Structures are given as C-alpha cells and as structure tokens.
Short mmCIF file of C-alpha atoms and ligand atoms in Angstrom, two decimals:
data_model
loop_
_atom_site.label_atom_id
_atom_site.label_comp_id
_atom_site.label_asym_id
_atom_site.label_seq_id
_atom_site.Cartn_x
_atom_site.Cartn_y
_atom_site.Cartn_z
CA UNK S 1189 0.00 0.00 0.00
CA UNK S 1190 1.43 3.08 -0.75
CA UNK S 1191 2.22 5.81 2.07
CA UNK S 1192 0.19 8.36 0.46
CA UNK S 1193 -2.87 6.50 0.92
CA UNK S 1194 -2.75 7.17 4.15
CA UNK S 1195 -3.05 11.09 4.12
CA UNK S 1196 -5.40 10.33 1.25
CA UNK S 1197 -7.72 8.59 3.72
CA UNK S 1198 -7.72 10.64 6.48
CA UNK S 1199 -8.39 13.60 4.53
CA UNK S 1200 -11.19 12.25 2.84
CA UNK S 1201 -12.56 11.05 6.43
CA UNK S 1202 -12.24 14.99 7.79
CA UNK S 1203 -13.49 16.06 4.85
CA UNK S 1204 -16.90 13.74 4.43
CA UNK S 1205 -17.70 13.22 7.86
CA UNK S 1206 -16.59 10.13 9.22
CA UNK S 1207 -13.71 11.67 11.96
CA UNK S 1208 -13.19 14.91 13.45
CA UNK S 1209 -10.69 15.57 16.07
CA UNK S 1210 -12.29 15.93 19.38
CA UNK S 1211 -12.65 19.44 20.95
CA UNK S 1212 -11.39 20.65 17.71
CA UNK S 1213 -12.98 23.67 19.06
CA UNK S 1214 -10.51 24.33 21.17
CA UNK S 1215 -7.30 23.12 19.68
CA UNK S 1216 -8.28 19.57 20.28
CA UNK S 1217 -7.21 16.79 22.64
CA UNK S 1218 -4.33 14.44 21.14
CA UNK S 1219 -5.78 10.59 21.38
CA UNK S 1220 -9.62 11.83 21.10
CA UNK S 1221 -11.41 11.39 18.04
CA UNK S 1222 -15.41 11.99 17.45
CA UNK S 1223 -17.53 10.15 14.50
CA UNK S 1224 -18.99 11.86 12.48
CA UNK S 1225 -22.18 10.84 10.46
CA UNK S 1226 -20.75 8.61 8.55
CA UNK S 1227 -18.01 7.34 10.88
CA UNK S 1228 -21.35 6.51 13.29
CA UNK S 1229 -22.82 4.49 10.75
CA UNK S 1230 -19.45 2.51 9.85
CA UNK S 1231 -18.47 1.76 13.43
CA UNK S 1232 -22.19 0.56 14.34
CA UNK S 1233 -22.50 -1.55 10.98
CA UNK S 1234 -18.42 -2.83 11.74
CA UNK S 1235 -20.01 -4.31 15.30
CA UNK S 1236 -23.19 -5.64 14.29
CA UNK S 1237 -21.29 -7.27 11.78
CA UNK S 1238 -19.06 -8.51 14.69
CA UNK S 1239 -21.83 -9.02 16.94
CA UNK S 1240 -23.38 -10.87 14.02
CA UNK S 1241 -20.83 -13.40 13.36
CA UNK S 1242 -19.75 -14.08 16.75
CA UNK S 1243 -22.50 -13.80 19.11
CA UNK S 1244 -25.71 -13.65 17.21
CA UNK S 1245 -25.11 -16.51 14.49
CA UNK S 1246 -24.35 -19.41 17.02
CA UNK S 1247 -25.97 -21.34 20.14
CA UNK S 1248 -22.34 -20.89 22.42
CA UNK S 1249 -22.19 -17.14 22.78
CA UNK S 1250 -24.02 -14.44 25.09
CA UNK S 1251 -23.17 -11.46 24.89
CA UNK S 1252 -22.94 -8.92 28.45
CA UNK S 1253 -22.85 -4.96 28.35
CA UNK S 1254 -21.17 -4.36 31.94
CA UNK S 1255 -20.34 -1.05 33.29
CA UNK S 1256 -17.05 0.82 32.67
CA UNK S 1257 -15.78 1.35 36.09
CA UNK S 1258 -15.57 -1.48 38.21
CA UNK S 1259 -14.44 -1.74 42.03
CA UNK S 1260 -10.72 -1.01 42.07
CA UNK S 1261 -10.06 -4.52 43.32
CA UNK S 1262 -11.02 -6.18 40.27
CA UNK S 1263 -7.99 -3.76 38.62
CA UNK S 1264 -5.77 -5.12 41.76
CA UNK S 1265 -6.56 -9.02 41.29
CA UNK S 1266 -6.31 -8.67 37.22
CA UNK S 1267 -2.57 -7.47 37.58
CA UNK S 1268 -3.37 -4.82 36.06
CA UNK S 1269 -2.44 -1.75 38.50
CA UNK S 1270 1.03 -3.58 38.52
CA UNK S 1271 1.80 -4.67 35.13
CA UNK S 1272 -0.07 -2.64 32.82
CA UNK S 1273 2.23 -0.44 32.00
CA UNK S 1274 4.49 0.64 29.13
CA UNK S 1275 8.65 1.56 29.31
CA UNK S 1276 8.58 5.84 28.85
CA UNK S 1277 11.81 7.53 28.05
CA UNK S 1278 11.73 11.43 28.43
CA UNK S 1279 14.45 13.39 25.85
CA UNK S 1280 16.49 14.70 28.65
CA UNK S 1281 17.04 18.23 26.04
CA UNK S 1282 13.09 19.38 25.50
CA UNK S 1283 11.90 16.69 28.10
CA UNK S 1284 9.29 14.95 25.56
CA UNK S 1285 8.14 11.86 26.49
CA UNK S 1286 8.00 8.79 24.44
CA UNK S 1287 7.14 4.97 24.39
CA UNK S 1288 10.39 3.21 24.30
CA UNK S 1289 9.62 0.99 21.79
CA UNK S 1290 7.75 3.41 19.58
CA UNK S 1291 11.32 5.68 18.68
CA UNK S 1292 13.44 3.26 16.35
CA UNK S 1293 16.23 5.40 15.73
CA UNK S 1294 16.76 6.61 19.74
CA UNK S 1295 16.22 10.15 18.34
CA UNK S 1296 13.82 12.40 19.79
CA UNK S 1297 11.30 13.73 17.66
CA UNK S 1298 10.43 17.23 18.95
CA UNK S 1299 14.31 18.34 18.84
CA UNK S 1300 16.31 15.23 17.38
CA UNK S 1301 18.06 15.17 21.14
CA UNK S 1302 19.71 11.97 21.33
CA UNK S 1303 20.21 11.17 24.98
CA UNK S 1304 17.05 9.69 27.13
CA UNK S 1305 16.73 8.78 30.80
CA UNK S 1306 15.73 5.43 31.80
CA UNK S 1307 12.91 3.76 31.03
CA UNK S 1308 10.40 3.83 33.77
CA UNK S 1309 7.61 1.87 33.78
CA UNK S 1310 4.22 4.10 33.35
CA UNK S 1311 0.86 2.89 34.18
CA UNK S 1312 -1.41 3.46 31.44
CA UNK S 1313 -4.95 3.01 33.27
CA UNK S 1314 -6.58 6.31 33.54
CA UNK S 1315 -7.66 7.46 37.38
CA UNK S 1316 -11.00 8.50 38.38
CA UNK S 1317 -12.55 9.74 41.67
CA UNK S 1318 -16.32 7.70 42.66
CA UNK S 1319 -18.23 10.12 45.31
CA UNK S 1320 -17.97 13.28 46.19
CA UNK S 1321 -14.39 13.37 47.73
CA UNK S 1322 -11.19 12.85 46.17
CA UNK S 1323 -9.23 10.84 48.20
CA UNK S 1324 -7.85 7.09 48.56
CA UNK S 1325 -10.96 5.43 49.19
CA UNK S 1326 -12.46 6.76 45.59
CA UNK S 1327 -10.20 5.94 43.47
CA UNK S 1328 -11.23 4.34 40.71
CA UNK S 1329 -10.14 3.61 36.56
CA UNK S 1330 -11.61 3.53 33.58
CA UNK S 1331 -11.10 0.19 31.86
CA UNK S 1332 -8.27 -0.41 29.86
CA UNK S 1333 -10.06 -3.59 28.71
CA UNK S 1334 -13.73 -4.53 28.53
CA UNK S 1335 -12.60 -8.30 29.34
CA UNK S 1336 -12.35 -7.89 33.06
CA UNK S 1337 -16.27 -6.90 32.64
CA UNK S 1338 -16.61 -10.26 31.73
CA UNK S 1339 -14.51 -12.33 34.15
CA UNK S 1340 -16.08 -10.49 37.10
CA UNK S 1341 -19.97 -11.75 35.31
CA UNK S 1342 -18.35 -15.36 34.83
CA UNK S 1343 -20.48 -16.85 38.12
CA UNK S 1344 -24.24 -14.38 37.09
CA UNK S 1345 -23.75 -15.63 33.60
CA UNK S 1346 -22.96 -19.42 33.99
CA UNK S 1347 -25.89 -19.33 36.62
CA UNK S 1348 -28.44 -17.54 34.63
CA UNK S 1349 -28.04 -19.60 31.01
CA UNK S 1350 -27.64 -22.95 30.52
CA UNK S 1351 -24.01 -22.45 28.96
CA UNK S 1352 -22.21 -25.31 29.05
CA UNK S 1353 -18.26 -25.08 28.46
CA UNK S 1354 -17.01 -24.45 26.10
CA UNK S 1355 -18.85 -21.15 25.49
CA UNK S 1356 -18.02 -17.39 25.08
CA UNK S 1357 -19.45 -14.17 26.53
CA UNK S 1358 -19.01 -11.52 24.42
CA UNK S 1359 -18.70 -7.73 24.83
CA UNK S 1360 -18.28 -4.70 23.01
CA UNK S 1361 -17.82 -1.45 24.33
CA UNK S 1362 -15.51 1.91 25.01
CA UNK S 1363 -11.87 1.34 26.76
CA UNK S 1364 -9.21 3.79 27.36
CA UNK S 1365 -5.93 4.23 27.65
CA UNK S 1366 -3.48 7.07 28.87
CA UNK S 1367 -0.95 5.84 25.91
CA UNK S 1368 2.52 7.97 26.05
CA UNK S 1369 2.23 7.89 22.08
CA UNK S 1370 -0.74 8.39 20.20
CA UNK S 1371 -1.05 8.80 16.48
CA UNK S 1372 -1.22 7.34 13.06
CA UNK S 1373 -4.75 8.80 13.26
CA UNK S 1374 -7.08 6.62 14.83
CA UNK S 1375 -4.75 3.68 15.36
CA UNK S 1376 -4.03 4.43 18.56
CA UNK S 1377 -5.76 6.54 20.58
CA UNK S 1378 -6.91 6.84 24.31
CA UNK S 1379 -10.48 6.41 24.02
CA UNK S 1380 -11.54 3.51 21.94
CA UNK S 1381 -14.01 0.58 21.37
CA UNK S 1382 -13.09 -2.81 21.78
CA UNK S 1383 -15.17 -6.11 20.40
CA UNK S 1384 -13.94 -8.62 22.51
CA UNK S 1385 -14.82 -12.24 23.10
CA UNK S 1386 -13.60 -14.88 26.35
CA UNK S 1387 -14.25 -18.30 25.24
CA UNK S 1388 -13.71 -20.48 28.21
CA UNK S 1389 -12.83 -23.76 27.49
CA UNK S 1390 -11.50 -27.24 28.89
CA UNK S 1391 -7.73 -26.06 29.84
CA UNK S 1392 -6.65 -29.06 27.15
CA UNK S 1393 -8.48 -27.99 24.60
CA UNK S 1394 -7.26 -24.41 24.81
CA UNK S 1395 -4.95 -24.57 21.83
CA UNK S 1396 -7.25 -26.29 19.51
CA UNK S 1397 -9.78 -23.26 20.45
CA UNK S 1398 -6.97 -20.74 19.69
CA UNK S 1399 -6.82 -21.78 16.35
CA UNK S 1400 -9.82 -22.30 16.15
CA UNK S 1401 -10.33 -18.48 16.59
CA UNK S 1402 -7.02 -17.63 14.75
CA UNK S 1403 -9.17 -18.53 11.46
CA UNK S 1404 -12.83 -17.99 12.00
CA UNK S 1405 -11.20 -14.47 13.06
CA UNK S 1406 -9.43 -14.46 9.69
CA UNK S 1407 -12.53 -15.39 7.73
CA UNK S 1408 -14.23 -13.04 9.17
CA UNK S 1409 -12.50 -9.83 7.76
CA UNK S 1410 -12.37 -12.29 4.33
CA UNK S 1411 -16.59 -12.41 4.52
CA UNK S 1412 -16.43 -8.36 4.90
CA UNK S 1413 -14.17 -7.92 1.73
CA UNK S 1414 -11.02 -7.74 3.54
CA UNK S 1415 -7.73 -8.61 0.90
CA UNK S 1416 -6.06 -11.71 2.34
CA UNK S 1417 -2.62 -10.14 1.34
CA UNK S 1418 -2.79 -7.81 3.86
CA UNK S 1419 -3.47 -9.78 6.73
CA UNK S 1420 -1.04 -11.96 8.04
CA UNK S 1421 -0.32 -13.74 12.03
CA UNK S 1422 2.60 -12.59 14.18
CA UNK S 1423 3.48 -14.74 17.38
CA UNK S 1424 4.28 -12.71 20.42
CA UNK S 1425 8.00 -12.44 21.39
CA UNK S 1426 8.42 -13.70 25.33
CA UNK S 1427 9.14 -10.22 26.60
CA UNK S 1428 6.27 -8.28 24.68
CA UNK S 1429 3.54 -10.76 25.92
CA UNK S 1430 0.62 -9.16 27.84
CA UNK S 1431 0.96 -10.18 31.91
CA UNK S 1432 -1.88 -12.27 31.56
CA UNK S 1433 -1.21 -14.36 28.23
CA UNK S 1434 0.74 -17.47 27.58
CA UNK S 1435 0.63 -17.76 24.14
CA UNK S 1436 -0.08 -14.50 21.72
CA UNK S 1437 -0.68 -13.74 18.72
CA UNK S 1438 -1.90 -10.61 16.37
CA UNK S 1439 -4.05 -10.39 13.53
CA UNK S 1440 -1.71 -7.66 11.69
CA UNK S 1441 -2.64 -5.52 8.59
CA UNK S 1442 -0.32 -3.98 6.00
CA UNK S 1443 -0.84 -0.36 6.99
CA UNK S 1444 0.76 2.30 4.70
CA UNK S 1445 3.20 2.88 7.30
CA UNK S 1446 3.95 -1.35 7.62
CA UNK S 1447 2.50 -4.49 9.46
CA UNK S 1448 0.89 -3.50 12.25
CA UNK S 1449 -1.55 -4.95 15.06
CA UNK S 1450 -5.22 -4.99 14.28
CA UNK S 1451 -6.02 -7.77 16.43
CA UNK S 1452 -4.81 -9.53 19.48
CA UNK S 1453 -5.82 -13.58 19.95
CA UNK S 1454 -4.01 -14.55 23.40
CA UNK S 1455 -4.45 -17.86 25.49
CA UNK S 1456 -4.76 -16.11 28.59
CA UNK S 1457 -4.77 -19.85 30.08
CA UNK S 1458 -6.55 -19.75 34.11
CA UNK S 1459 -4.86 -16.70 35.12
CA UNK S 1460 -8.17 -14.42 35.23
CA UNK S 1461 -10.74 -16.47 36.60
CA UNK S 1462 -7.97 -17.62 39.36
CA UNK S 1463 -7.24 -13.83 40.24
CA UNK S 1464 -10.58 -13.56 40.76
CA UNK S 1465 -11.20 -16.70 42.53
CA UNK S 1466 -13.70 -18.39 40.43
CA UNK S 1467 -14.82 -21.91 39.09
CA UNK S 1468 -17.25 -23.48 36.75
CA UNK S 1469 -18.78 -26.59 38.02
CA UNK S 1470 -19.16 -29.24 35.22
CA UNK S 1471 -22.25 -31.00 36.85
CA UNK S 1472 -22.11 -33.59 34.64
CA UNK S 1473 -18.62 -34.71 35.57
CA UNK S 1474 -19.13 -33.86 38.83
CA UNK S 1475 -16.01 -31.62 39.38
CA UNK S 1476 -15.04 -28.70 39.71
CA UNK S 1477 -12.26 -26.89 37.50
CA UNK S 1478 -10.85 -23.40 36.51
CA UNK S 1479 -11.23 -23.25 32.45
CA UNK S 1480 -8.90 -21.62 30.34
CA UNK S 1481 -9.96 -18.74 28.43
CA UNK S 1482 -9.11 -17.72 24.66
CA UNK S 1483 -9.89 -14.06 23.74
CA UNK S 1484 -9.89 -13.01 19.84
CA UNK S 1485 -9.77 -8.78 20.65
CA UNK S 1486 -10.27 -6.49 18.35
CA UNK S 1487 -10.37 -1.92 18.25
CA UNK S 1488 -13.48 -0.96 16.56
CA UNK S 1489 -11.88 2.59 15.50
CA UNK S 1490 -8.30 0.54 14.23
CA UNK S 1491 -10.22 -2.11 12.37
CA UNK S 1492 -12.77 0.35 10.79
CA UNK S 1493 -9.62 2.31 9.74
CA UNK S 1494 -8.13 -0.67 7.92
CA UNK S 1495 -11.39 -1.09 6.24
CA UNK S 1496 -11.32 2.08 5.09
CA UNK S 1497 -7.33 1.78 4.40
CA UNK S 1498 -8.17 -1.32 2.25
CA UNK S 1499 -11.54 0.01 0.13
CA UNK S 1500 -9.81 3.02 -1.09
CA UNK S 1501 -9.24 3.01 -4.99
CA UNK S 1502 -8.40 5.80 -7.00
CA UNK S 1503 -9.89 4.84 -10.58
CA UNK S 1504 -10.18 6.50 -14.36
CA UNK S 1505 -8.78 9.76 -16.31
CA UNK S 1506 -9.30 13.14 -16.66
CA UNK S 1507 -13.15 13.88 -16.40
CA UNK S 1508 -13.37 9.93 -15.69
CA UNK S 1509 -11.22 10.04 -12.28
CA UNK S 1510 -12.82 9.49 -9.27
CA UNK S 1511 -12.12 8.26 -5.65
CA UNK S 1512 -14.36 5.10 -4.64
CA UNK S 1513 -14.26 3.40 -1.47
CA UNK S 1514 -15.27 0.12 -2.70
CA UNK S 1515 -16.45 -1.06 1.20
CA UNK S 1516 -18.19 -4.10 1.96
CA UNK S 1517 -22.34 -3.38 1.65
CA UNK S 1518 -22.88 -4.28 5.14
CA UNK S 1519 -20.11 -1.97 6.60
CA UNK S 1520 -20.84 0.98 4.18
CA UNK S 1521 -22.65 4.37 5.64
CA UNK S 1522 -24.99 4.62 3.05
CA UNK S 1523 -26.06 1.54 1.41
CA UNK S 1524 -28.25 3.75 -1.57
CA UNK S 1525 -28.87 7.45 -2.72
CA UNK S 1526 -31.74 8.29 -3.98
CA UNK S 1527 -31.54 10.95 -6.89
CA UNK S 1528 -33.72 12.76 -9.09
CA UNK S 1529 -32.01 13.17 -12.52
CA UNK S 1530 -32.50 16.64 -12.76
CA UNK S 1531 -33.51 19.25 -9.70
CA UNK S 1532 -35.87 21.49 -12.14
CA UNK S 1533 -38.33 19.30 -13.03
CA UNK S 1534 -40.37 19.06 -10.14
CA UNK S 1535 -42.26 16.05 -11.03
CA UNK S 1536 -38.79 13.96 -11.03
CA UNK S 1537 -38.03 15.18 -8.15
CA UNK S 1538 -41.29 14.46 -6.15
CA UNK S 1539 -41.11 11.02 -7.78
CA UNK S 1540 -38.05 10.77 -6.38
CA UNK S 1541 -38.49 12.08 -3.08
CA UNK S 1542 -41.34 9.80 -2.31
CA UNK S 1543 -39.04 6.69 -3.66
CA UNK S 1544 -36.39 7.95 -0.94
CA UNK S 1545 -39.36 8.15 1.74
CA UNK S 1546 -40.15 4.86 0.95
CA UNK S 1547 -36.53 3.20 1.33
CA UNK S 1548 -36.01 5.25 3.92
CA UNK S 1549 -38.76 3.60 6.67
CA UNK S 1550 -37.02 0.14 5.61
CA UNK S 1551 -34.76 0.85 8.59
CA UNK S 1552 -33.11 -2.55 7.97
CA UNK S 1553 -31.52 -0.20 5.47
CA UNK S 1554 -30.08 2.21 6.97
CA UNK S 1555 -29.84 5.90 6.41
CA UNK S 1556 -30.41 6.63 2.73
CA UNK S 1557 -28.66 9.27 1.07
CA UNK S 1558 -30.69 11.78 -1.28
CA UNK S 1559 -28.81 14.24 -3.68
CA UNK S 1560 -30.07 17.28 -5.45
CA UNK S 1561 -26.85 18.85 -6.45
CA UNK S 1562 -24.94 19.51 -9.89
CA UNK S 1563 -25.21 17.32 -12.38
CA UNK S 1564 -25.78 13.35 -11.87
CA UNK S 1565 -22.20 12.33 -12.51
CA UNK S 1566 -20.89 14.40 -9.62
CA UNK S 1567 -23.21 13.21 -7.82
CA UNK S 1568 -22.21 9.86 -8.30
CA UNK S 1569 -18.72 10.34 -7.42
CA UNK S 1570 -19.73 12.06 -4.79
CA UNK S 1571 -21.47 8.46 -3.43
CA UNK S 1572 -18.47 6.23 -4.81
CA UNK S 1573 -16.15 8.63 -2.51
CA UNK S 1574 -17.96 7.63 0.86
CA UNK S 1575 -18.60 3.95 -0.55
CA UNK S 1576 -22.54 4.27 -1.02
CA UNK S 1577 -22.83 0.69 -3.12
CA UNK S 1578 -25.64 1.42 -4.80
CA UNK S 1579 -27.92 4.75 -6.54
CA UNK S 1580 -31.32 5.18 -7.72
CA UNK S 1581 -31.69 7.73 -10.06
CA UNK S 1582 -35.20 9.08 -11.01
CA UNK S 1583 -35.56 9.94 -14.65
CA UNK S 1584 -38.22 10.31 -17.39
CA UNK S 1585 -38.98 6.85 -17.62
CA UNK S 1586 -40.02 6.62 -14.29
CA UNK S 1587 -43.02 8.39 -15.08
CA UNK S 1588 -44.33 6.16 -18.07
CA UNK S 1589 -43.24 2.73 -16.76
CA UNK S 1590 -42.01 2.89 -12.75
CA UNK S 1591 -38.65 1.55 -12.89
CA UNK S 1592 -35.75 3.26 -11.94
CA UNK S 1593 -32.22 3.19 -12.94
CA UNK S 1594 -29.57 1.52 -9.99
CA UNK S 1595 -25.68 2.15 -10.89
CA UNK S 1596 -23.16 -0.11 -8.90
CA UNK S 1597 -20.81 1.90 -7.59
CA UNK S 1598 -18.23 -0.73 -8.18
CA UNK S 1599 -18.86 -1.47 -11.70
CA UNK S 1600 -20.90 1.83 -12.43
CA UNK S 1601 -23.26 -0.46 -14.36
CA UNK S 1602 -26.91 0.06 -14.45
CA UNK S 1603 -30.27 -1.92 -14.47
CA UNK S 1604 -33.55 -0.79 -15.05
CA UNK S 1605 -35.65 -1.99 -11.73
CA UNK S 1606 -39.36 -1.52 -10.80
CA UNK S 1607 -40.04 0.60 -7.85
CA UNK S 1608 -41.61 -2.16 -6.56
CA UNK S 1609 -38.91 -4.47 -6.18
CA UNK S 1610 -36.29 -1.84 -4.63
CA UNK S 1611 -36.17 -2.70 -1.20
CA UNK S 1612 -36.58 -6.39 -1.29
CA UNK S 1613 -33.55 -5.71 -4.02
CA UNK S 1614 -31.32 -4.11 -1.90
CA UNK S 1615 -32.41 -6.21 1.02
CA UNK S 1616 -31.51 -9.54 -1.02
CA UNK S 1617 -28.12 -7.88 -1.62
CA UNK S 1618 -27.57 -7.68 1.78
CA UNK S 1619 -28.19 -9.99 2.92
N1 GAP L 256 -8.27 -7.72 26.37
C1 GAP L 256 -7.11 -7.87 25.58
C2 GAP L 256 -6.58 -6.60 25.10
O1 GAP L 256 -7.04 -5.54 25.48
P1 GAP L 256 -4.79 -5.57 23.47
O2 GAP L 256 -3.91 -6.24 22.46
O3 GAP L 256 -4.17 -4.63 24.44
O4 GAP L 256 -5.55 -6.75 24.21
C3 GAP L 256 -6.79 -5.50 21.82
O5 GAP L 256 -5.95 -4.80 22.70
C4 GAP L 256 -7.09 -4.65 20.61
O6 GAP L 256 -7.63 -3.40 21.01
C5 GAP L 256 -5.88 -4.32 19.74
O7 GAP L 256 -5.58 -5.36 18.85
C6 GAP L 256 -6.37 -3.08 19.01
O8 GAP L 256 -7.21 -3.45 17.92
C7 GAP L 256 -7.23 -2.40 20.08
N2 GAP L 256 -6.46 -1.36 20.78
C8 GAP L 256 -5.61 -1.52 21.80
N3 GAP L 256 -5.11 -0.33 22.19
C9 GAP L 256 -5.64 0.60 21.38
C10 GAP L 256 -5.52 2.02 21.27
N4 GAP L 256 -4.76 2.72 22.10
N5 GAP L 256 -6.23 2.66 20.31
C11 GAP L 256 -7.04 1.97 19.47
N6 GAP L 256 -7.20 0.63 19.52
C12 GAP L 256 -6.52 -0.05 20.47
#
C-alpha cells in the first residue's frame, strides 16, 4: 500500500464526515477522536457485523454490556495496576516523552536530542474519583479492557443460562488508555471501542480453540471484503507478551506505514478467573475446574480504519477520475442514494423524493442518502467517494413505466428496476 494513501484517507474522512478531532474547538485533545455521520454508521454496521458473526449466528455465545468502572479490586486481582504499564523515556534536552519501543532510531522527535533517561515503567490506566471526595478510598479507573467486565460476570452468567463449556461471553464497548504515544490517526488513541470475546474452554483444549479463533477471526474480515494479502499472524516475542497471556498472537494488517496490530488472539490460560477466585462446576462430571480462556480482541476505531485503508481506490482519467471506497455493503454508511435526474423538473423530483421516503422507513436499510446537487455524474462520485454501493436515479422513464435506474458503484453499471422491487432488491443484496 502506498504511504500516500494514508493522508489520502484521512483527509477524505475529515473532509466527508466520518472523523473529526475531538474538541477541535478548542485546539483539540491528542488521542480523542469523534464520528462523524458517517463514521457513526461505519463503526455501528463494523459491530453488528461482529456481533453478528460471533455472538448472534451461534448457540455458544451471550453477549454482556457491563459497566465501565468497576471496584478497584477487580484492577488489583487482574494485575493490572502492577503490570499494565508501558517503558517511557523522556528526551532529557526538551523533556518529551516517548514509548520506548515506539522511537526506532533513539532520536527524539520534537528536537532530534539523542540522549534519554531510563525507562520507567508508566501505568497506562486512567484514574478517576467515585463520590464526592477525592481521596484514597475513591479511586477508581476507567477500563483499559472490557474483558475484566466479563470475568467479574463469569459466576451471574454461567448461573443464569444454561451455557455449558465451552462457550463465550461476548462484549463490546468503550476502553481507554493514557498511551505515552498516540497517532497514526485513529490507530491508537486513548479512548476507543473494543469487540472482545472470552471463550472459556476445557484447559486441554485451549490450543485447539486458539486456532480455532485464529481462522474464523481471519474469515471473518475475508466475509467483509477484507484482501487476504494484507493480513497476516505474528506470534508474540516472550518479553512483549501481555501479563496475563501465555501464548499471543496478532491479527496484523499492511498499513501504509507497515504491518501493524489490528487484532490480538491470546491464550490467557486460568490466570483471570484464578485472580478472581472463580470456578465453573461441570455438573455432569461432577467436578469442579478453573477453564482456560481464549480471547480473539479487536479496536473498533483501528479495524474500521483498515477497512477504510483497504476500500480506497483511486480509478479512471481526466473527467473519468474518481475516488471510490469500494467497502463491503454491510459496513458501508450509506447503502443507496436516492436521486432525481435533474432538480428542475419538479415532477422527477417528487417522484423521487417519495421513492427515498419509501426506502427510507425500511430501517433494515439504513440511512439513505438523497442528492439534489450539480449534475448526476458528480453526484455519483460524490457516493463512490464515501462507498454508497448502490444509486437510484429518477428519470423520465419513471413516469411512463415505474422503474428506476440503480448504478453499482463498483462497476458503475446500471439496471432498469421496478419501484416495486427496490427494497426487497437491496435487502436480497444484503443480505
Ligand atoms: N483484552 C485484551 C486486550 O485488550 P490488546 O492487544 O491490548 O488486548 C486489543 O488490545 C485490541 O484493542 C488491539 O488489537 C487493538 O485493535 C485495540 N487497541 C488496543 N489499544 C488501542 C488504542 N490505544 N487505540 C485503538 N485501539 C486499540
């Protein structure tokens, strides 16, 4: 991929709607991002197509919605107000901070200083206050992880289902981070989504359920268009292993700026349900026993930039050029415009407006787009750009015989189709 996709991209994300900087009124706050319109729609079509495959298409998954701040203790017995931390370095000329691992050449960025202190190790759990007064007894984090969520809901969940190992909870929701280096956009940032799944498991079948999970995660981004050249596994080195984990790996994607992590899939063996002191009682064998748990992991903001990353095409010549982000259906914003094919003839474009009225109360459609502007090729690149798969345009025809034209944004072809059939059209498509 080359590196200038990757201005290209975010650009064109600023510049339709999908990401703005947060409190960009007031300069901004480095490692916040807000969604725009579009970005919304992505990021809630990328988890319901997660929620989808993992949770709602099979008999072994629940899924939980816990809260974000959970008694300190659970942050205590995790390991996680000792160990999750990351090395920081400060320039010892301008005093910028860094991650350790995140400056290759040991040259500071902000003044190209070349001597750093020691590492020290910096927690990266962001502190809160719960009550009225800050002090000791308040203290409380937002979760770097939604996972613990799940681990401390083991015991409710096993004894309000009729789960039987193995099985998975599943959870999606925000996390956040105080990283020391944010950036490439929204690759890493310190607010973010995470989909993540614990499948707990008989301990000896752990690593026949970690790759089990190392490809249905694979297909996955395969059934939602993803190129299979740009994905590829990387094992875990010993010393970069999360506290928790015994065996590691990520899901990495060919970003413009190289491989890089878009998932994590870690054994994290007994260790969490230990820490907390908990067991699932197979009643069948009649014994007790601490499963081991395998957790597929995934940043909604990363992975929808990827998907973004890996739709984007520049196509044509001259008059003929245009930018199309050729996006799964299911994961683009829009999934049809709706267009008159001229704006001065009203009765095209009440025609058309009640064909967009119609689409639009098929909520299982989404948001559709309607376009009045220019002429109808702009308006068609104008689609193609934000990866809107498919447009209706209204035209003269429509009058005398009620079908409609729809273009394919990916071939630009287009078929005559009755009114009548539009929705269950686009529905079929879908689905
Ligand atoms: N519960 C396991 C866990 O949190 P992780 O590898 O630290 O593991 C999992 O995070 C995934 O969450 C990553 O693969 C990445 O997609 C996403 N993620 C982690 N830190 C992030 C950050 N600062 N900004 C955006 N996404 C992040």
């Amino acid at each position: 991929m080359s590196p200038d996709v990757f201005e290209k991209v975010t650009a064109l994300c600023k510049r339709r709607g999908f990401v703005y900087p947060s409190s960009g009124l007031y300069g901004g706050l480095s490692g916040f991002w807000d969604f725009g319109p579009l970005g919304v729609e992505l990021k809630n079509n990328l988890k319901a197509a997660w929620w989808g495959r993992v949770v709602h298409g099979r008999e072994d998954v629940v899924g939980l919605d816990s809260a974000i701040i959970y008694n300190p203790k659970v942050w205590e017995k995790s390991g996680h107000t000792k160990n999750f931390s990351d090395p920081l370095i400060e320039c010892k000329k301008c005093h910028s901070r860094f991650r350790e691992d995140t400056l290759k050449e040991k040259v500071c960025s902000t003044c190209s200083g070349e001597e750093f202190t020691e590492p020290k190790m910096f927690n990266l759990m962001f502190k809160t206050y719960v009550g009225p007064v800050e002090s000791a007894e308040g203290l409380a984090y937002l979760r770097p992880e939604t996972a613990q969520g799940i681990f401390i809901n083991f015991e409710n969940i096993v004894n309000t289902t009729r789960l039987k190992l193995p099985f998975g909870i599943a959870q999606i929701g925000k996390a956040f981070r105080n990283e020391i280096t944010t950036g490439n956009f929204i690759f890493r940032s310190r607010e973010f989504e995470q989909a993540e799944l614990e499948w707990f498991c008989q301990p000896k079948e752990a690593d026949k359920w970690f790759k089990y999970w190392q490809k249905e995660r694979v297909e996955w981004y395969g059934e939602l268009g993803m190129k299979k050249e740009n994905l590829k596994f990387r094992e875990h080195e010993d010393k970069e292993r999360a506290h928790y984990a015994v065996t590691a790996f990520d899901i990495e994607y060919q970003f413009p700026w190289g491989w890089g992590e878009l998932e994590g899939i870690a054994n994290r063996s007994d260790y969490d349900l230990k820490a907390h002191g908990l067991k699932y009682k197979d009643e069948e064998a009649g014994e007790e026993l601490v499963p081991f748990v395998v957790e597929p992991s995934v940043g909604i903001e990363r992975s929808a930039f990827a998907f973004l990353l890996d739709a984007y095409y520049e196509e044509g010549e001259g008059d003929k050029k245009r930018v199309v982000l050729k996006l799964h259906p299911k994961l683009a914003p829009y999934k049809v415009a709706v267009f008159p094919l001229v704006a001065n003839k009203p009765e095209l474009v009440n025609k058309a407006r009640s064909i967009y009225e119609l689409l639009t109360k098929n909520y299982q459609l989404g948001p559709v787009a309607w376009d009045e502007r220019g002429n109808i090729g702009k308006r068609y690149y104008s689609q193609d750009e934000i990866g809107t798969p498919w447009c209706v345009t209204v035209d003269y025809q429509t009058l005398e015989d009620q079908t409609v034209t729809v273009r394919d944004r990916d071939t630009t072809k287009q078929d005559r189709v009755k009114v009548a059939d539009l929705s269950s059209l686009f529905l079929q498509k879908l689905s």
